[in-house]
Amino acid sequence: MSVVYALATPAVKSAICIFRVSGEGCHDYISEIFGLDSPQPRRFLLCDLKNNETFIDRVGLILFKGPESYTGEDSFEVYAHGSLGVMSLIVDLFDSKGFDQASPGEFTKRAFINDKINLNEAESLSDFIESASSREVFLSGASLFGDLSKKLSDFSERINSLRVRVEAEIDFSDEGQDFMDGSLSNDLSLLIEDFGSFVSLCINKREYSNNKNIVLVGPTNSGKSSIFNRLLGYERAIVTDAHGTTRDMISSEVFFQSNKFSIFDSAGIRETEDVIEKKGIETSIKKISDADLVLGVFEKKDASLVSSFKKMCDKGSFFIIQNKIDINSSDTSFFDCCVSAKTGEGFNSLKNLVVSFFERNKKNNKNSQYLIRDRHVKLFNQVTKDLDIALKGLNDSKSLELVAEDLKNARSGLDEILGKKFSDSLLGDIFSSFCIGK
Amino acid sequence: MDKFDVIVVGGGHAGAEAAFAVSRSGLSCALITMDQTKIGQMSCNPAIGGLGKSHIVREIDAMGGLMGRATDLSGIQYRTLNTRKGDAVQALRVQCDRDLYKKAVQKILKETNIKIIQDEVVDFLLTNKKAQGVITKSKTYKSKKIILTTGTFLNGKMYTGNIIKTGGRIGDESSIPLSKRLYSLNLPMGRLKTGTPARIKLSSINLLDMEEQPGEKPTPWMSLASPPKKHQKQLSCYITRTNKKTHEIINKNIHLSAMYSGEIKGIGPRYCPSIEDKVRKFQDKNSHQIFIEPEGINKDLVYPNGISTSLPKKAQQEFIFSIKGLERSIITEYGYAVEYDFVDPRTLKQNLETKYLENLYLAGQINGTTGYEEAAAQGLMAGINASNSIKKLKDFVLERSEAYIGVLINDLTSHGITEPYRMFTSRAEHRLLLSQNNAEQRLILKANEIGIVKKERVDKYLSNEKEYKKFYTNNLVKLKKDFFIDKNGAKIRLQEKRSISSLLSRNDVDEKKLFKPNKKDTKLYQRAITEIKYSGYIKKQIREINKTKKQNNKQIPTNIKYEEIHGLSNEVKEKLIKTQPQTIGAASQIEGVTPAAINLILIHLKKKELVSQNA
Ligand SMILES: Cc1cc2nc3c(=O)[nH]c(=O)nc-3n(C[C@H](O)[C@H](O)[C@H](O)COP(=O)(O)OP(=O)(O)OC[C@H]3O[C@@H](n4cnc5c(N)ncnc54)[C@H](O)[C@@H]3O)c2cc1C
Ligand SMILES: Nc1nc2c(ncn2[C@@H]2O[C@H](COP(=O)(O)OP(=O)(O)OP(=O)(O)O)[C@@H](O)[C@H]2O)c(=O)[nH]1
Ligand SMILES: [Mg+2]
């Protein structure tokens, strides 16, 4: 495959930047770029990076020899100083050597193609690279390093060992042996229980990343858009002193304390004849009922106004925020948090409030270890369903071949996640577990 | 020189079925075998059917084959296995009178135009990689197609302790020149082995010490077509067991067994282990079951199923005497292991023709299978395909979802074997579709298209189906009830009236109390119950079948350059280049071709498509 390169660190000024290069033949360029002859792989080498005798930077270099590399191909990594100037010079250099810029996920794709990682690992790796918050990194790390695969293989094996007993009972019933003692149904319910707790340790990527929805609500002109802008750190929403400025829901991702949130600024709610504004208000109300956290923004204490907003949010939690404390006196006994969008006062405690709210609320996710995708969620549900039906069938003494079918389906569901070929070594397992044959 | 459309070599179960299929196709056929009195001989235990196997027999039967009929002409005990499980995995096993079975086969073949020739085939008539006939010890015969069904005879060697004899089975010569010829033609070959127990005089054993196992009443039939007027006299089997002492004797002598002395190189079947294997591998079990099976109606001989062995005679005698009821056995023949050549079936196309030599078809144990039913199924398919090819018709290939025979041939030709291959229901991933009771529904019309089923039989089938449909609509759809009795005997009231068929899909309903069919409709009702019970699962299976079919049917262009596909390992590339699969499905069946490799091929094809679209 062609030689590709990519900047592995963000393209911003930083202490160091890392370039990765991979592809057959990329090692042929080592001597002309780094002035090294047959350097040892897997060593951190300090050397000068040059473009046609022009010195660019003093860099660290690590060589990987395929297949002992991430992609399975010959590859190398360059650790250079993180100035934008250096970065662009290196990019120019690689381009001039005919290296292609890697498309997103290219390295992982190559690793998958070269059988370095399975489909499941490949997917969680791209989660790893995409993931923005440090917690997500941790989570996808667990699946990345084969832990998720291993867990799934274990379950797949356990289902298989149940199948061995059921299938032996079907195919060798004339052997005068009891393959399926009463423990089968017990073992199956244990398996279902374990699988259930495993699934509860998995969170869907989408759920995890997107479900931290925060909506700013409140009466018009209370300063919602101003708070939104301050949380973002730049002027995104239009701010005016006219009532009813914001008419459409606008949203953005924000990061604080290594957490990613989706934050929504809504149209202030009031009685209105304006069609467009009305529409905006309707979406606001809808968004409020979906939100995980609703921040009500008010200028002053007004219990009945607050409660009319609170009624709108049914599943998320509702915090009341006082704004404009630069011009109004703050009322900490009534409000959860008092800020000024103008001066920035109180914003640290507002952020803390939000972060700790999500930390507290994600108590289920607190122990989460595996980050999974929609595809997995669907298959997990199916597997759980198949196992449940199998157990029920076993207990209701349904025909055994149907129970066998349920178990087979459950197994192939797991194997699909693992991206394995559905190879059935079932008969072999039966023969090695039981004395069979006349 | 004598000339035939097809020459079948071998008169075992594969050979008989192959020749019969050719004659039903309306072509001329010769069956050349070493001893014509042994056509249809059961080499091992005298039984047809059993789990996974009765399914095959019924499939053969539905396509007009002879095995089911021969079974009914000779059956002396019928038993349905797995009666407490559902329809798909129930199986009929029939104990046969060994001589009557053979006679029945010979009688059926005699009624056809098949020319039976007693001789030994030693070579082929070849012209540039095409087989055009066979050469026997005495003559040369020309033919358009040749079907080889030589069973366990190719360089067959029989072992009892340290005594080695050549032979295909006891009392028969082995086939050595032909084996040499196949090796010299460079067909990929290997050695397999199997074994058989001693035979004992019925009059010398004490049945009172054993558990009797009578046949089923009323006695069913194997064939789905019109059966003979009456069953043969029905007999019982008996069950006894080995014991600690038996195992001690075997352990003490095990080094003398041909299998353990290193004499035999061939691989034996794991599901048909010798008693030596059972004792050695499962040390913690101190008893194994033995079925005492009658060899025939008027025969003073039994077949002790479960103690196949290659121990020396003295040790065989000693351990048999230690078994309850067998203490005073008179042994008429000793057990032995047989080792023989087989041809790697991956060299066969789906129609069972070899890729090496045009016009040469292989069927039966020569392809690495074991069992009469497996052999017969291949014989049938080879016979049909050889005939189709002469008539310039399409290959007759059965899908895995269509028949056990499809599973069998697909497994053989795409995965090869690692031990003698026997059918099991668990080999069929679409097992629920493949009941021994619906073989006709699955296959008869397909077989009728190529004219190998009798017209009366097809007409009868069609009228039966009509009758079933009528029964179904008149009783199960039109009849409605607003209550039912559940399995615990409780009466359940319903909000509104529901049809019997929709009530049958409930798990809790007591079917017997729900609807009481006329006596003549009992079978129809039973069939409806099964179909309704399975319908959810079957729909799912059919969806899956269609899904994989779509991807599997994707054509791979013949000009594909595998060497251009980056990321494919060299080994995989070589295999693909060698096999040149026509479809993605065929590629994915090749050993070592992983899903990742399939994805690469798909990506490559997609890329090519895009490039040509943009060009
Ligand atoms: C000792 C022994 C033990 C067995 N044990 C079992 C078992 O435990 N379970 C099981 O399922 N099956 C067992 N079998 C296998 C079963 O008998 C076979 O699977 C089945 O008979 C195979 O059928 P076939 O038609 O392929 O070959 P066969 O029935 O072996 O018939 C081969 C035919 O080819 C003829 N022939 C061979 N060479 C030539 C030639 N050169 N020219 C002309 N004719 C030739 C022979 O005369 C014979 O008629 C055993 C067989 C033997 C011999
Ligand atoms: N003094 C002071 N003024 C503020 C503060 N926050 C917002 N304002 C002013 O209040 C007015 C309304 O602010 P917006 O952010 O547009 O209010 P809004 O809630 O989004 O209004 P609508 O979109 O109309 O519902 C603007 O003139 C802001 O400059 C604050 O903390 N202190
Ligand atoms: Mg606004």
GROMACS .gro file of N, CA and C in nm, chain A residues 196-294:
model
  297
  196GLY      N    1  -2.627  -0.966   3.139
  196GLY     CA    2  -2.698  -0.843   3.174
  196GLY      C    3  -2.607  -0.745   3.245
  197SER      N    4  -2.530  -0.794   3.342
  197SER     CA    5  -2.446  -0.697   3.414
  197SER      C    6  -2.332  -0.649   3.326
  198PHE      N    7  -2.289  -0.735   3.235
  198PHE     CA    8  -2.188  -0.689   3.139
  198PHE      C    9  -2.244  -0.577   3.051
  199VAL      N   10  -2.366  -0.599   3.003
  199VAL     CA   11  -2.426  -0.498   2.915
  199VAL      C   12  -2.443  -0.366   2.989
  200SER      N   13  -2.474  -0.375   3.118
  200SER     CA   14  -2.494  -0.251   3.191
  200SER      C   15  -2.361  -0.176   3.208
  201LEU      N   16  -2.251  -0.243   3.186
  201LEU     CA   17  -2.122  -0.175   3.192
  201LEU      C   18  -2.085  -0.111   3.059
  202CYS      N   19  -2.171  -0.133   2.960
  202CYS     CA   20  -2.142  -0.077   2.829
  202CYS      C   21  -2.227   0.047   2.809
  203ILE      N   22  -2.168   0.150   2.753
  203ILE     CA   23  -2.252   0.262   2.716
  203ILE      C   24  -2.234   0.288   2.569
  204ASN      N   25  -2.344   0.323   2.514
  204ASN     CA   26  -2.343   0.354   2.373
  204ASN      C   27  -2.269   0.485   2.352
  205LYS      N   28  -2.189   0.488   2.251
  205LYS     CA   29  -2.113   0.608   2.220
  205LYS      C   30  -2.205   0.729   2.208
  206ARG      N   31  -2.315   0.708   2.139
  206ARG     CA   32  -2.403   0.820   2.116
  206ARG      C   33  -2.465   0.868   2.246
  207GLU      N   34  -2.510   0.770   2.321
  207GLU     CA   35  -2.569   0.804   2.449
  207GLU      C   36  -2.470   0.885   2.530
  208TYR      N   37  -2.348   0.832   2.531
  208TYR     CA   38  -2.250   0.893   2.619
  208TYR      C   39  -2.210   1.031   2.570
  209SER      N   40  -2.192   1.042   2.443
  209SER     CA   41  -2.141   1.168   2.393
  209SER      C   42  -2.250   1.274   2.381
  210ASN      N   43  -2.367   1.236   2.343
  210ASN     CA   44  -2.465   1.337   2.310
  210ASN      C   45  -2.568   1.362   2.419
  211ASN      N   46  -2.572   1.271   2.510
  211ASN     CA   47  -2.684   1.287   2.600
  211ASN      C   48  -2.664   1.389   2.710
  212LYS      N   49  -2.548   1.450   2.712
  212LYS     CA   50  -2.531   1.555   2.810
  212LYS      C   51  -2.584   1.684   2.752
  213ASN      N   52  -2.715   1.688   2.743
  213ASN     CA   53  -2.777   1.804   2.682
  213ASN      C   54  -2.815   1.906   2.788
  214ILE      N   55  -2.770   2.026   2.768
  214ILE     CA   56  -2.805   2.133   2.860
  214ILE      C   57  -2.885   2.236   2.782
  215VAL      N   58  -2.999   2.277   2.836
  215VAL     CA   59  -3.078   2.378   2.767
  215VAL      C   60  -3.092   2.500   2.857
  216LEU      N   61  -3.069   2.613   2.797
  216LEU     CA   62  -3.090   2.738   2.870
  216LEU      C   63  -3.231   2.787   2.841
  217VAL      N   64  -3.309   2.809   2.946
  217VAL     CA   65  -3.445   2.860   2.926
  217VAL      C   66  -3.466   2.982   3.016
  218GLY      N   67  -3.577   3.041   2.997
  218GLY     CA   68  -3.609   3.155   3.082
  218GLY      C   69  -3.694   3.255   3.009
  219PRO      N   70  -3.737   3.354   3.080
  219PRO     CA   71  -3.814   3.459   3.014
  219PRO      C   72  -3.725   3.536   2.916
  220THR      N   73  -3.786   3.608   2.823
  220THR     CA   74  -3.708   3.684   2.726
  220THR      C   75  -3.622   3.787   2.796
  221ASN      N   76  -3.510   3.808   2.733
  221ASN     CA   77  -3.420   3.915   2.777
  221ASN      C   78  -3.352   3.893   2.912
  222SER      N   79  -3.359   3.766   2.963
  222SER     CA   80  -3.297   3.743   3.094
  222SER      C   81  -3.147   3.723   3.081
  223GLY      N   82  -3.099   3.707   2.955
  223GLY     CA   83  -2.953   3.693   2.935
  223GLY      C   84  -2.911   3.552   2.901
  224LYS      N   85  -3.000   3.471   2.848
  224LYS     CA   86  -2.966   3.332   2.813
  224LYS      C   87  -2.857   3.327   2.707
  225SER      N   88  -2.876   3.405   2.603
  225SER     CA   89  -2.778   3.403   2.494
  225SER      C   90  -2.643   3.454   2.542
  226SER      N   91  -2.646   3.549   2.634
  226SER     CA   92  -2.519   3.601   2.686
  226SER      C   93  -2.447   3.493   2.766
  227ILE      N   94  -2.521   3.416   2.843
  227ILE     CA   95  -2.459   3.308   2.921
  227ILE      C   96  -2.405   3.201   2.826
  228PHE      N   97  -2.483   3.171   2.725
  228PHE     CA   98  -2.445   3.073   2.623
  228PHE      C   99  -2.310   3.113   2.562
  229ASN      N  100  -2.301   3.239   2.522
  229ASN     CA  101  -2.178   3.286   2.460
  229ASN      C  102  -2.061   3.278   2.556
  230ARG      N  103  -2.084   3.309   2.679
  230ARG     CA  104  -1.974   3.307   2.774
  230ARG      C  105  -1.926   3.164   2.800
  231LEU      N  106  -2.021   3.073   2.805
  231LEU     CA  107  -1.981   2.933   2.826
  231LEU      C  108  -1.899   2.883   2.706
  232LEU      N  109  -1.936   2.931   2.588
  232LEU     CA  110  -1.864   2.891   2.468
  232LEU      C  111  -1.728   2.959   2.456
  233GLY      N  112  -1.722   3.080   2.509
  233GLY     CA  113  -1.598   3.154   2.499
  233GLY      C  114  -1.592   3.244   2.378
  234TYR      N  115  -1.699   3.247   2.298
  234TYR     CA  116  -1.701   3.344   2.188
  234TYR      C  117  -1.845   3.380   2.154
  235GLU      N  118  -1.861   3.486   2.074
  235GLU     CA  119  -1.995   3.536   2.045
  235GLU      C  120  -2.062   3.449   1.941
  236ARG      N  121  -2.143   3.359   1.982
  236ARG     CA  122  -2.212   3.276   1.885
  236ARG      C  123  -2.355   3.324   1.869
  237ALA      N  124  -2.420   3.347   1.981
  237ALA     CA  125  -2.561   3.389   1.975
  237ALA      C  126  -2.569   3.541   1.971
  238ILE      N  127  -2.673   3.585   1.905
  238ILE     CA  128  -2.693   3.730   1.898
  238ILE      C  129  -2.753   3.780   2.028
  239VAL      N  130  -2.695   3.886   2.075
  239VAL     CA  131  -2.742   3.943   2.200
  239VAL      C  132  -2.789   4.086   2.174
  240THR      N  133  -2.913   4.116   2.212
  240THR     CA  134  -2.961   4.255   2.204
  240THR      C  135  -3.043   4.286   2.327
  241ASP      N  136  -3.075   4.412   2.343
  241ASP     CA  137  -3.161   4.438   2.459
  241ASP      C  138  -3.309   4.431   2.425
  242ALA      N  139  -3.339   4.389   2.301
  242ALA     CA  140  -3.480   4.370   2.267
  242ALA      C  141  -3.528   4.236   2.320
  243HIS      N  142  -3.649   4.233   2.364
  243HIS     CA  143  -3.708   4.106   2.407
  243HIS      C  144  -3.736   4.020   2.285
  244GLY      N  145  -3.713   3.891   2.296
  244GLY     CA  146  -3.744   3.800   2.184
  244GLY      C  147  -3.641   3.805   2.073
  245THR      N  148  -3.514   3.820   2.110
  245THR     CA  149  -3.408   3.822   2.009
  245THR      C  150  -3.385   3.684   1.950
  246THR      N  151  -3.370   3.586   2.037
  246THR     CA  152  -3.341   3.451   1.989
  246THR      C  153  -3.471   3.386   1.948
  247ARG      N  154  -3.472   3.339   1.823
  247ARG     CA  155  -3.597   3.281   1.775
  247ARG      C  156  -3.581   3.134   1.737
  248ASP      N  157  -3.459   3.093   1.704
  248ASP     CA  158  -3.435   2.951   1.675
  248ASP      C  159  -3.346   2.895   1.783
  249MET      N  160  -3.362   2.768   1.801
  249MET     CA  161  -3.273   2.699   1.893
  249MET      C  162  -3.134   2.697   1.831
  250ILE      N  163  -3.035   2.741   1.906
  250ILE     CA  164  -2.900   2.719   1.854
  250ILE      C  165  -2.823   2.634   1.954
  251SER      N  166  -2.729   2.558   1.901
  251SER     CA  167  -2.660   2.468   1.992
  251SER      C  168  -2.512   2.465   1.959
  252SER      N  169  -2.436   2.419   2.056
  252SER     CA  170  -2.293   2.405   2.033
  252SER      C  171  -2.236   2.306   2.133
  253GLU      N  172  -2.122   2.252   2.096
  253GLU     CA  173  -2.052   2.167   2.189
  253GLU      C  174  -1.962   2.255   2.273
  254VAL      N  175  -1.958   2.230   2.401
  254VAL     CA  176  -1.863   2.303   2.483
  254VAL      C  177  -1.784   2.203   2.567
  255PHE      N  178  -1.666   2.244   2.604
  255PHE     CA  179  -1.582   2.158   2.686
  255PHE      C  180  -1.549   2.232   2.812
  256PHE      N  181  -1.572   2.174   2.924
  256PHE     CA  182  -1.500   2.220   3.042
  256PHE      C  183  -1.470   2.104   3.134
  257GLN      N  184  -1.358   2.116   3.200
  257GLN     CA  185  -1.304   2.011   3.286
  257GLN      C  186  -1.304   1.876   3.214
  258SER      N  187  -1.250   1.876   3.095
  258SER     CA  188  -1.237   1.756   3.012
  258SER      C  189  -1.369   1.688   2.985
  259ASN      N  190  -1.477   1.763   2.992
  259ASN     CA  191  -1.605   1.703   2.961
  259ASN      C  192  -1.667   1.774   2.843
  260LYS      N  193  -1.740   1.693   2.768
  260LYS     CA  194  -1.802   1.752   2.651
  260LYS      C  195  -1.952   1.763   2.676
  261PHE      N  196  -2.009   1.878   2.645
  261PHE     CA  197  -2.153   1.895   2.661
  261PHE      C  198  -2.212   1.952   2.533
  262SER      N  199  -2.341   1.924   2.516
  262SER     CA  200  -2.411   1.994   2.409
  262SER      C  201  -2.498   2.097   2.479
  263ILE      N  202  -2.480   2.219   2.440
  263ILE     CA  203  -2.555   2.323   2.509
  263ILE      C  204  -2.646   2.394   2.409
  264PHE      N  205  -2.767   2.420   2.452
  264PHE     CA  206  -2.868   2.478   2.364
  264PHE      C  207  -2.916   2.611   2.420
  265ASP      N  208  -2.924   2.710   2.333
  265ASP     CA  209  -2.982   2.838   2.372
  265ASP      C  210  -3.121   2.843   2.311
  266SER      N  211  -3.218   2.878   2.392
  266SER     CA  212  -3.355   2.871   2.341
  266SER      C  213  -3.416   3.009   2.329
  267ALA      N  214  -3.526   3.011   2.258
  267ALA     CA  215  -3.601   3.135   2.249
  267ALA      C  216  -3.666   3.160   2.384
  268GLY      N  217  -3.656   3.281   2.431
  268GLY     CA  218  -3.721   3.313   2.556
  268GLY      C  219  -3.871   3.294   2.543
  269ILE      N  220  -3.933   3.249   2.650
  269ILE     CA  221  -4.073   3.215   2.637
  269ILE      C  222  -4.164   3.326   2.686
  270ARG      N  223  -4.254   3.367   2.602
  270ARG     CA  224  -4.354   3.468   2.638
  270ARG      C  225  -4.472   3.450   2.544
  271GLU      N  226  -4.584   3.512   2.576
  271GLU     CA  227  -4.699   3.513   2.486
  271GLU      C  228  -4.662   3.596   2.365
  272THR      N  229  -4.681   3.542   2.245
  272THR     CA  230  -4.644   3.620   2.127
  272THR      C  231  -4.734   3.592   2.009
  273GLU      N  232  -4.745   3.690   1.922
  273GLU     CA  233  -4.824   3.674   1.799
  273GLU      C  234  -4.733   3.644   1.682
  274ASP      N  235  -4.603   3.668   1.697
  274ASP     CA  236  -4.506   3.649   1.590
  274ASP      C  237  -4.493   3.500   1.556
  275VAL      N  238  -4.521   3.465   1.428
  275VAL     CA  239  -4.524   3.324   1.389
  275VAL      C  240  -4.388   3.257   1.409
  276ILE      N  241  -4.284   3.327   1.363
  276ILE     CA  242  -4.151   3.268   1.373
  276ILE      C  243  -4.113   3.249   1.519
  277GLU      N  244  -4.138   3.348   1.597
  277GLU     CA  245  -4.102   3.336   1.738
  277GLU      C  246  -4.182   3.225   1.804
  278LYS      N  247  -4.310   3.213   1.764
  278LYS     CA  248  -4.395   3.108   1.820
  278LYS      C  249  -4.335   2.971   1.796
  279LYS      N  250  -4.291   2.954   1.671
  279LYS     CA  251  -4.230   2.828   1.632
  279LYS      C  252  -4.108   2.798   1.720
  280GLY      N  253  -4.026   2.904   1.737
  280GLY     CA  254  -3.907   2.890   1.821
  280GLY      C  255  -3.943   2.850   1.962
  281ILE      N  256  -4.050   2.908   2.011
  281ILE     CA  257  -4.092   2.876   2.148
  281ILE      C  258  -4.135   2.730   2.159
  282GLU      N  259  -4.205   2.685   2.052
  282GLU     CA  260  -4.247   2.545   2.054
  282GLU      C  261  -4.128   2.449   2.061
  283THR      N  262  -4.027   2.478   1.977
  283THR     CA  263  -3.909   2.392   1.983
  283THR      C  264  -3.843   2.400   2.119
  284SER      N  265  -3.840   2.518   2.175
  284SER     CA  266  -3.782   2.532   2.308
  284SER      C  267  -3.850   2.437   2.405
  285ILE      N  268  -3.984   2.439   2.401
  285ILE     CA  269  -4.057   2.356   2.497
  285ILE      C  270  -4.025   2.209   2.476
  286LYS      N  271  -4.014   2.171   2.348
  286LYS     CA  272  -3.986   2.033   2.320
  286LYS      C  273  -3.846   1.995   2.371
  287LYS      N  274  -3.752   2.082   2.341
  287LYS     CA  275  -3.614   2.056   2.381
  287LYS      C  276  -3.603   2.045   2.532
  288ILE      N  277  -3.680   2.128   2.599
  288ILE     CA  278  -3.676   2.126   2.744
  288ILE      C  279  -3.716   1.988   2.796
  289SER      N  280  -3.819   1.930   2.732
  289SER     CA  281  -3.864   1.802   2.786
  289SER      C  282  -3.763   1.690   2.755
  290ASP      N  283  -3.675   1.709   2.656
  290ASP     CA  284  -3.574   1.606   2.625
  290ASP      C  285  -3.443   1.623   2.702
  291ALA      N  286  -3.425   1.741   2.758
  291ALA     CA  287  -3.292   1.776   2.809
  291ALA      C  288  -3.256   1.695   2.932
  292ASP      N  289  -3.125   1.678   2.951
  292ASP     CA  290  -3.079   1.616   3.075
  292ASP      C  291  -3.073   1.719   3.187
  293LEU      N  292  -3.038   1.838   3.146
  293LEU     CA  293  -3.026   1.943   3.248
  293LEU      C  294  -3.081   2.071   3.189
  294VAL      N  295  -3.171   2.133   3.262
  294VAL     CA  296  -3.228   2.259   3.217
  294VAL      C  297  -3.181   2.368   3.312
   0.00000   0.00000   0.00000
